[in-house]
Short mmCIF file of C-alpha atoms in Angstrom, two decimals:
data_model
loop_
_atom_site.label_atom_id
_atom_site.label_comp_id
_atom_site.label_asym_id
_atom_site.label_seq_id
_atom_site.Cartn_x
_atom_site.Cartn_y
_atom_site.Cartn_z
CA SER A 1 18.68 -0.19 42.37
CA SER A 2 17.87 0.88 45.94
CA VAL A 3 16.54 3.83 47.94
CA CYS A 4 16.74 4.72 51.63
CA VAL A 5 15.58 7.66 53.74
CA LEU A 6 18.34 9.55 55.54
CA SER A 7 18.02 10.71 59.15
CA ASP A 8 17.41 14.29 57.95
CA GLY A 9 14.54 13.22 55.68
CA ARG A 10 16.42 13.36 52.40
CA LEU A 11 16.60 10.39 50.05
CA ALA A 12 19.66 8.42 49.00
CA SER A 13 19.54 6.28 45.85
CA SER A 14 22.00 3.80 44.44
CA SER A 15 22.35 3.02 40.76
CA TYR A 16 23.90 0.73 38.20
CA ASP A 17 25.83 3.82 37.01
CA LYS A 18 28.20 3.11 40.00
CA THR A 19 27.04 6.16 42.01
CA ILE A 20 24.95 7.07 45.04
CA ARG A 21 22.94 10.27 44.85
CA ILE A 22 21.40 12.41 47.61
CA TRP A 23 18.06 14.07 46.86
CA GLU A 24 16.03 16.87 48.45
CA THR A 25 12.46 15.59 48.73
CA LYS A 26 10.77 19.01 48.46
CA SER A 27 12.57 20.32 45.39
CA GLY A 28 13.50 17.00 43.82
CA ASP A 29 17.05 18.31 43.33
CA CYS A 30 20.11 16.09 43.48
CA VAL A 31 22.45 17.78 45.98
CA ALA A 32 25.31 15.26 46.08
CA CYS A 33 26.80 12.44 44.03
CA LEU A 34 28.95 9.90 45.88
CA GLU A 35 31.52 8.15 43.70
CA GLY A 36 33.94 5.36 44.54
CA HIS A 37 32.41 2.04 43.61
CA LYS A 38 33.98 0.53 40.51
CA ARG A 39 30.90 -1.40 39.38
CA GLU A 40 27.11 -1.26 39.71
CA VAL A 41 25.83 -0.30 43.18
CA THR A 42 23.20 -2.89 44.04
CA SER A 43 22.11 -2.08 47.59
CA LEU A 44 21.91 0.75 50.09
CA SER A 45 20.73 1.12 53.67
CA LEU A 46 20.80 3.53 56.61
CA LEU A 47 22.91 2.61 59.64
CA ILE A 48 21.76 3.30 63.19
CA ASP A 49 24.32 6.11 63.60
CA GLY A 50 23.02 7.95 60.52
CA ARG A 51 25.71 6.85 58.07
CA ILE A 52 24.80 4.81 55.00
CA VAL A 53 26.19 1.50 53.80
CA SER A 54 26.34 0.42 50.16
CA GLY A 55 27.12 -2.83 48.38
CA SER A 56 28.32 -3.32 44.82
CA TRP A 57 29.22 -5.84 42.14
CA ASP A 58 32.83 -4.67 42.73
CA LYS A 59 32.74 -6.88 45.92
CA ALA A 60 33.03 -3.80 48.15
CA ILE A 61 30.87 -2.64 51.05
CA ARG A 62 31.37 1.07 51.66
CA ILE A 63 30.42 3.14 54.72
CA TRP A 64 29.56 6.77 53.89
CA ARG A 65 29.06 9.83 56.06
CA VAL A 66 26.73 12.25 54.29
CA ASN A 67 26.92 15.99 54.97
CA GLU A 68 24.69 18.77 53.69
CA PHE A 69 26.14 18.92 50.19
CA ASN A 70 28.58 16.03 49.94
CA GLY A 71 29.52 12.65 51.31
CA VAL A 72 32.74 10.94 52.34
CA CYS A 73 33.57 7.25 52.20
CA GLU A 74 34.91 6.42 55.65
CA GLN A 75 35.56 2.71 55.26
CA ILE A 76 35.75 -0.02 52.62
CA MET A 77 35.19 -3.69 53.41
CA THR A 78 35.67 -6.36 50.75
CA ALA A 79 33.88 -9.64 50.11
CA ASP A 80 36.78 -11.54 48.55
CA THR A 81 34.99 -13.92 46.19
CA GLY A 82 31.60 -12.46 45.35
CA GLY A 83 29.88 -9.31 44.19
CA VAL A 84 27.46 -7.89 46.79
CA LEU A 85 23.87 -8.14 45.52
CA CYS A 86 21.93 -7.20 48.67
CA LEU A 87 22.38 -6.21 52.30
CA CYS A 88 20.44 -5.54 55.47
CA VAL A 89 21.28 -3.75 58.73
CA MET A 90 20.88 -5.46 62.11
CA SER A 91 20.20 -3.72 65.40
CA ASN A 92 23.53 -4.84 66.94
CA ASN A 93 25.78 -2.83 64.61
CA ARG A 94 26.05 -5.67 62.17
CA VAL A 95 25.48 -5.63 58.41
CA VAL A 96 24.59 -8.82 56.57
CA THR A 97 25.43 -9.10 52.88
CA GLY A 98 24.27 -11.55 50.23
CA CYS A 99 26.63 -12.30 47.38
CA ASP A 100 26.73 -13.90 43.97
CA ASP A 101 29.07 -16.60 45.37
CA ASN A 102 25.99 -17.95 47.23
CA MET A 103 27.36 -16.79 50.61
CA MET A 104 25.97 -14.59 53.37
CA ARG A 105 28.50 -12.56 55.36
CA VAL A 106 28.11 -10.80 58.70
CA TRP A 107 30.12 -7.60 59.17
CA ASP A 108 30.91 -5.75 62.41
CA ILE A 109 30.50 -2.03 61.74
CA ASN A 110 32.65 -1.13 64.77
CA SER A 111 35.70 -3.15 63.74
CA TYR A 112 34.90 -3.21 59.99
CA ALA A 113 35.69 -6.92 59.96
CA CYS A 114 33.84 -9.89 58.51
CA GLU A 115 32.80 -11.94 61.54
CA ARG A 116 31.58 -14.97 59.67
CA SER A 117 30.56 -16.39 56.32
CA ILE A 118 27.43 -18.52 56.08
CA GLU A 119 26.76 -21.23 53.53
CA GLY A 120 23.31 -22.59 52.78
CA HIS A 121 22.10 -21.42 49.39
CA ALA A 122 22.93 -23.23 46.18
CA LYS A 123 22.75 -20.12 43.98
CA ARG A 124 23.30 -16.38 44.35
CA ILE A 125 21.43 -14.51 47.11
CA VAL A 126 19.25 -11.70 45.77
CA SER A 127 17.38 -10.34 48.79
CA LEU A 128 17.87 -10.02 52.57
CA VAL A 129 15.43 -8.75 55.20
CA SER A 130 16.15 -8.12 58.88
CA LEU A 131 13.20 -9.39 60.93
CA SER A 132 11.96 -7.83 64.16
CA ASP A 133 13.29 -10.73 66.28
CA SER A 134 16.86 -10.13 65.03
CA ARG A 135 16.83 -12.98 62.54
CA VAL A 136 17.43 -12.61 58.80
CA ALA A 137 15.37 -13.84 55.86
CA SER A 138 17.29 -14.60 52.66
CA VAL A 139 16.02 -15.31 49.15
CA SER A 140 18.08 -16.95 46.42
CA TYR A 141 17.94 -17.93 42.76
CA ASP A 142 17.93 -21.52 44.05
CA ASN A 143 14.16 -20.87 44.53
CA THR A 144 14.36 -21.03 48.34
CA LEU A 145 13.72 -18.60 51.13
CA LYS A 146 15.54 -19.28 54.40
CA LEU A 147 15.17 -17.83 57.90
CA TRP A 148 18.42 -17.54 59.84
CA ASN A 149 19.22 -17.25 63.51
CA LEU A 150 22.72 -15.87 63.17
CA THR A 151 23.84 -17.76 66.26
CA GLN A 152 23.09 -20.94 64.31
CA THR A 153 23.89 -22.11 60.77
CA LYS A 154 20.57 -23.47 59.55
CA GLY A 155 17.20 -22.13 58.51
CA ASP A 156 14.12 -22.17 60.73
CA HIS A 157 10.95 -24.24 60.57
CA ILE A 158 9.30 -24.59 57.15
CA ILE A 159 5.77 -25.76 56.36
CA PRO A 160 5.24 -26.73 52.70
CA ALA A 161 1.84 -26.35 51.08
CA HIS A 162 0.29 -27.95 48.01
CA LYS A 163 0.67 -26.63 44.51
CA HIS A 164 -1.17 -24.49 42.05
CA SER A 165 -1.10 -25.99 38.58
CA ASN A 166 0.79 -22.93 37.30
CA ALA A 167 2.97 -20.08 38.55
CA VAL A 168 1.97 -18.09 41.64
CA ARG A 169 1.61 -14.40 40.74
CA ALA A 170 0.42 -12.86 44.04
CA ILE A 171 0.41 -13.85 47.71
CA LEU A 172 -0.88 -12.53 51.05
CA ILE A 173 -0.75 -13.60 54.70
CA THR A 174 -4.11 -12.86 56.35
CA ASN A 175 -6.26 -13.89 59.31
CA TYR A 176 -7.93 -16.36 56.95
CA GLY A 177 -4.59 -18.01 56.14
CA ILE A 178 -2.26 -17.67 53.18
CA ILE A 179 -4.01 -16.47 50.03
CA SER A 180 -2.34 -17.03 46.67
CA GLY A 181 -3.31 -16.01 43.13
CA SER A 182 -2.00 -17.97 40.19
CA ALA A 183 -1.52 -18.12 36.45
CA ASP A 184 -3.91 -21.09 36.60
CA ASN A 185 -6.66 -18.39 37.00
CA SER A 186 -7.52 -19.47 40.56
CA ILE A 187 -7.16 -18.06 44.07
CA LYS A 188 -6.43 -20.51 46.88
CA ILE A 189 -6.71 -20.11 50.66
CA TRP A 190 -4.22 -22.24 52.60
CA ASN A 191 -4.25 -23.28 56.26
CA SER A 192 -1.07 -21.76 57.67
CA THR A 193 -0.65 -24.60 60.19
CA SER A 194 -1.31 -27.72 58.13
CA GLY A 195 -0.46 -26.32 54.69
CA LYS A 196 -3.72 -27.72 53.29
CA CYS A 197 -5.79 -25.83 50.73
CA GLU A 198 -9.08 -24.95 52.41
CA LYS A 199 -10.78 -23.06 49.57
CA THR A 200 -10.32 -22.45 45.89
CA LEU A 201 -11.93 -19.31 44.43
CA GLU A 202 -12.68 -19.56 40.75
CA GLY A 203 -14.10 -16.96 38.41
CA HIS A 204 -11.23 -15.20 36.69
CA LYS A 205 -10.72 -16.16 33.05
CA ASP A 206 -7.00 -15.40 32.97
CA GLU A 207 -4.11 -15.38 35.43
CA VAL A 208 -4.54 -13.61 38.77
CA LEU A 209 -1.96 -10.80 39.00
CA SER A 210 -2.75 -8.98 42.26
CA LEU A 211 -4.42 -9.45 45.64
CA ALA A 212 -5.30 -7.14 48.53
CA MET A 213 -7.48 -7.18 51.65
CA LEU A 214 -10.22 -4.58 52.00
CA PRO A 215 -10.85 -2.98 55.43
CA ASP A 216 -14.12 -4.94 55.77
CA GLY A 217 -12.28 -8.28 55.48
CA ARG A 218 -13.19 -9.03 51.88
CA LEU A 219 -10.56 -9.85 49.27
CA VAL A 220 -9.99 -7.92 46.06
CA SER A 221 -8.25 -9.55 43.12
CA GLY A 222 -7.00 -8.24 39.80
CA SER A 223 -6.49 -10.39 36.74
CA ASN A 224 -5.06 -10.41 33.27
CA ASP A 225 -8.68 -10.87 32.14
CA LYS A 226 -8.94 -7.07 32.85
CA SER A 227 -11.43 -7.55 35.70
CA ILE A 228 -11.44 -6.73 39.41
CA LYS A 229 -13.35 -9.07 41.71
CA ILE A 230 -14.45 -8.65 45.33
CA TRP A 231 -14.66 -11.92 47.29
CA ASP A 232 -16.49 -12.95 50.47
CA LEU A 233 -13.88 -15.25 51.98
CA THR A 234 -16.22 -16.82 54.52
CA ALA A 235 -18.68 -17.93 51.85
CA GLY A 236 -16.02 -18.36 49.19
CA VAL A 237 -18.02 -16.48 46.58
CA CYS A 238 -17.50 -13.44 44.36
CA ASP A 239 -19.64 -10.50 45.52
CA LYS A 240 -18.88 -8.09 42.66
CA SER A 241 -16.93 -7.80 39.43
CA PHE A 242 -15.69 -4.49 38.00
CA ILE A 243 -14.90 -4.12 34.33
CA GLY A 244 -13.27 -1.05 32.82
CA HIS A 245 -9.55 -1.54 32.30
CA ASN A 246 -8.25 -2.55 28.88
CA GLY A 247 -5.34 -4.51 30.36
CA GLY A 248 -4.45 -6.70 33.32
CA VAL A 249 -4.89 -5.21 36.83
CA VAL A 250 -1.58 -5.35 38.70
CA SER A 251 -1.87 -3.11 41.77
CA PHE A 252 -4.39 -1.81 44.33
CA THR A 253 -4.57 0.78 47.05
CA ILE A 254 -7.45 1.87 49.30
CA LEU A 255 -8.16 5.61 49.42
CA SER A 256 -9.07 7.42 52.63
CA ASP A 257 -12.69 7.76 51.49
CA GLY A 258 -13.01 4.00 51.03
CA ARG A 259 -12.72 3.93 47.27
CA LEU A 260 -10.33 1.61 45.43
CA ALA A 261 -7.53 2.79 43.13
CA THR A 262 -6.18 0.30 40.58
CA GLY A 263 -3.12 0.29 38.32
CA SER A 264 -3.17 -1.56 35.03
CA LEU A 265 -1.16 -2.82 32.11
CA ASP A 266 -3.30 -0.47 29.97
CA LYS A 267 -1.13 2.45 31.30
CA THR A 268 -4.00 3.95 33.35
CA ILE A 269 -5.08 4.27 36.98
CA LYS A 270 -8.76 4.09 37.86
CA VAL A 271 -10.68 4.99 41.01
CA TRP A 272 -13.69 2.79 41.82
CA ASN A 273 -16.72 3.20 44.04
CA LEU A 274 -16.91 -0.15 45.86
CA GLN A 275 -20.62 0.22 46.55
CA SER A 276 -21.79 0.94 43.02
CA GLY A 277 -18.95 -0.76 41.15
CA LYS A 278 -18.63 2.29 38.93
CA CYS A 279 -15.36 3.90 37.84
CA ASP A 280 -15.34 7.46 39.21
CA LYS A 281 -12.15 8.66 37.58
CA THR A 282 -9.40 7.58 35.17
CA PHE A 283 -5.87 8.99 35.42
CA GLU A 284 -3.90 9.01 32.16
CA GLY A 285 -0.32 10.06 31.59
CA HIS A 286 1.96 7.04 31.80
CA THR A 287 3.26 5.85 28.44
CA LYS A 288 3.84 2.24 29.51
CA ARG A 289 2.08 -0.10 31.90
CA VAL A 290 1.55 0.96 35.52
CA SER A 291 3.38 -1.23 38.04
CA VAL A 292 2.42 0.19 41.47
CA VAL A 293 -0.19 2.55 42.93
CA ARG A 294 -0.03 3.78 46.53
CA VAL A 295 -1.35 6.66 48.66
CA GLU A 296 1.34 8.97 50.04
CA GLY A 297 1.30 10.81 53.37
CA ASN A 298 -0.77 13.84 52.39
CA GLY A 299 -3.42 11.85 50.55
CA ARG A 300 -2.19 12.12 46.99
CA LEU A 301 -1.89 9.09 44.74
CA VAL A 302 1.56 7.86 43.70
CA SER A 303 2.13 5.59 40.72
CA THR A 304 5.20 4.01 39.16
CA SER A 305 5.39 2.69 35.64
CA GLU A 306 7.60 0.79 33.25
CA ASP A 307 7.98 4.10 31.40
CA GLY A 308 10.60 4.87 34.07
CA THR A 309 8.61 7.56 35.92
CA MET A 310 6.90 8.07 39.23
CA LYS A 311 3.85 10.34 39.08
CA ILE A 312 1.97 12.08 41.90
CA TRP A 313 -1.73 12.68 41.28
CA ASN A 314 -4.36 14.91 42.87
CA ILE A 315 -7.16 12.44 43.58
CA GLN A 316 -9.89 15.09 43.48
CA THR A 317 -8.95 16.70 40.17
CA GLY A 318 -7.19 13.76 38.52
CA ARG A 319 -4.33 16.07 37.59
CA CYS A 320 -0.73 14.90 37.63
CA GLU A 321 1.05 17.30 40.00
CA ASP A 322 4.56 15.93 39.67
CA SER A 323 6.53 13.45 37.60
CA GLN A 324 9.98 12.17 38.51
CA PRO A 325 12.22 9.86 36.46
CA PHE A 326 13.38 6.47 37.72
CA ASP A 327 15.97 4.19 36.21
CA LYS A 328 13.62 1.99 34.20
CA ASN A 329 16.28 -0.72 33.81
CA ASN A 330 16.23 -1.51 37.51
CA PRO A 331 13.23 -3.17 39.22
CA ILE A 332 11.75 -1.26 42.14
CA LEU A 333 10.66 -3.29 45.17
CA THR A 334 7.47 -1.93 46.64
CA GLU A 335 7.03 -1.14 50.29
CA LEU A 336 3.55 -0.94 51.77
CA ASP A 337 2.64 1.34 54.65
CA GLU A 338 3.62 0.39 58.20
CA LEU A 339 1.37 -2.20 59.84
CA GLU A 340 0.44 -3.61 56.45
CA LEU A 341 1.87 -6.66 54.74
CA GLU A 342 5.09 -6.21 52.83
CA SER A 343 5.05 -7.90 49.46
CA TYR A 344 7.77 -8.32 46.88
CA GLY A 345 7.53 -9.67 43.35
CA PHE A 346 10.38 -11.16 41.31
CA ASP A 347 10.73 -13.15 38.09
CA ASP A 348 10.65 -16.54 39.82
CA TYR A 349 8.63 -15.97 42.99
CA VAL A 350 6.47 -13.63 45.02
CA CYS A 351 6.58 -13.37 48.78
CA ALA A 352 4.78 -11.62 51.63
CA CYS A 353 5.48 -11.28 55.34
CA ASP A 354 3.31 -10.28 58.28
CA GLU A 355 4.03 -8.60 61.63
CA GLN A 356 4.61 -11.96 63.33
CA GLY A 357 7.58 -12.59 61.05
CA ARG A 358 5.88 -15.34 59.06
CA ILE A 359 6.81 -15.40 55.38
CA ALA A 360 4.78 -16.92 52.55
CA VAL A 361 6.38 -17.64 49.19
CA GLY A 362 4.84 -18.52 45.84
CA THR A 363 7.00 -19.77 42.99
CA SER A 364 6.86 -19.96 39.22
CA ASP A 365 6.44 -23.72 39.64
CA GLY A 366 3.12 -23.18 41.46
CA ASP A 367 4.41 -23.99 44.96
CA VAL A 368 3.16 -22.12 48.02
CA CYS A 369 5.20 -22.39 51.23
CA LEU A 370 4.89 -20.80 54.66
CA PHE A 371 8.03 -20.18 56.73
CA ILE A 372 7.23 -20.18 60.45
CA PRO A 373 9.55 -18.46 62.97
CA LEU A 374 10.87 -20.85 65.59
CA HIS A 375 9.26 -18.93 68.45
CA THR A 376 5.76 -19.65 67.02
CA VAL A 377 6.26 -23.39 66.63
#
């Protein structure tokens, strides 16, 4: 359900099997299993002092100190009326939790006390993010995203935009404005100040599933029509179309040599030459559709799939060098590299945030909204 990097470089993962496991990244071995939660562990994060904090459906927030081969629960805090679905760590030794009773709670890690409970959502809270200006963004099943200054009790400034005629499947915040891709087959560019649609890009024959910005400022889109399109955003026209996948294109990443890697519902990953439009290589090995492709630190390609595995590929040879299992029953939120946009996809909405703290949200109803931090208004 969640993964965090420990201060010593190891990984900690939480699971619906009620445990937290510690993993060596070089060997892939599990070196410790932390038990104590009575129900599914939903969230996990690293505290500033190196300990980890976990939240669970059992309504408990546990603080753990992890040693070389084991871990000890040092403190248990309890949210009386709601299971903990998500949490985030603030810079002032506070932890904020989101619960299925629709409440946010702020916890003091020094005193282990709940400082306050915050109302505002009409349904359960499913995601929390700590922003760089010490505010918190919350997302709920009530189809809203709210920005909170924890010294206040209301969300920040919101600018609504117009609608797509169908669900929004992908969204970006760029220098051109907010860019959204929809199940209505179109891509729209929105003015982030007025909320008006400035351009509509048409050309895909099925819903748009993925969007990314190329280093040269052009837009790349992937669609359920199995095509990849490169767009000149200034002119509002499609420069190139690539055809080769046998399923929808759901993820992109740019390789260090300038080529484009794509992940598809056809279970494959392809590498494309952006100049010629030709597919240079196809990676096969996943048994279900690919959900994410990214480049890891030493230049290899990483993919995750609905077959429950993460695979690491040698880009030059196309060989799969490693394959690790994931819990395929739990969705994995994807994190992009630092200095890039962070984008998260859920059943009812997609959202993206930029370095200024602005957050764009697209919903299954076709709405696109931009949430503006107060300090930019």
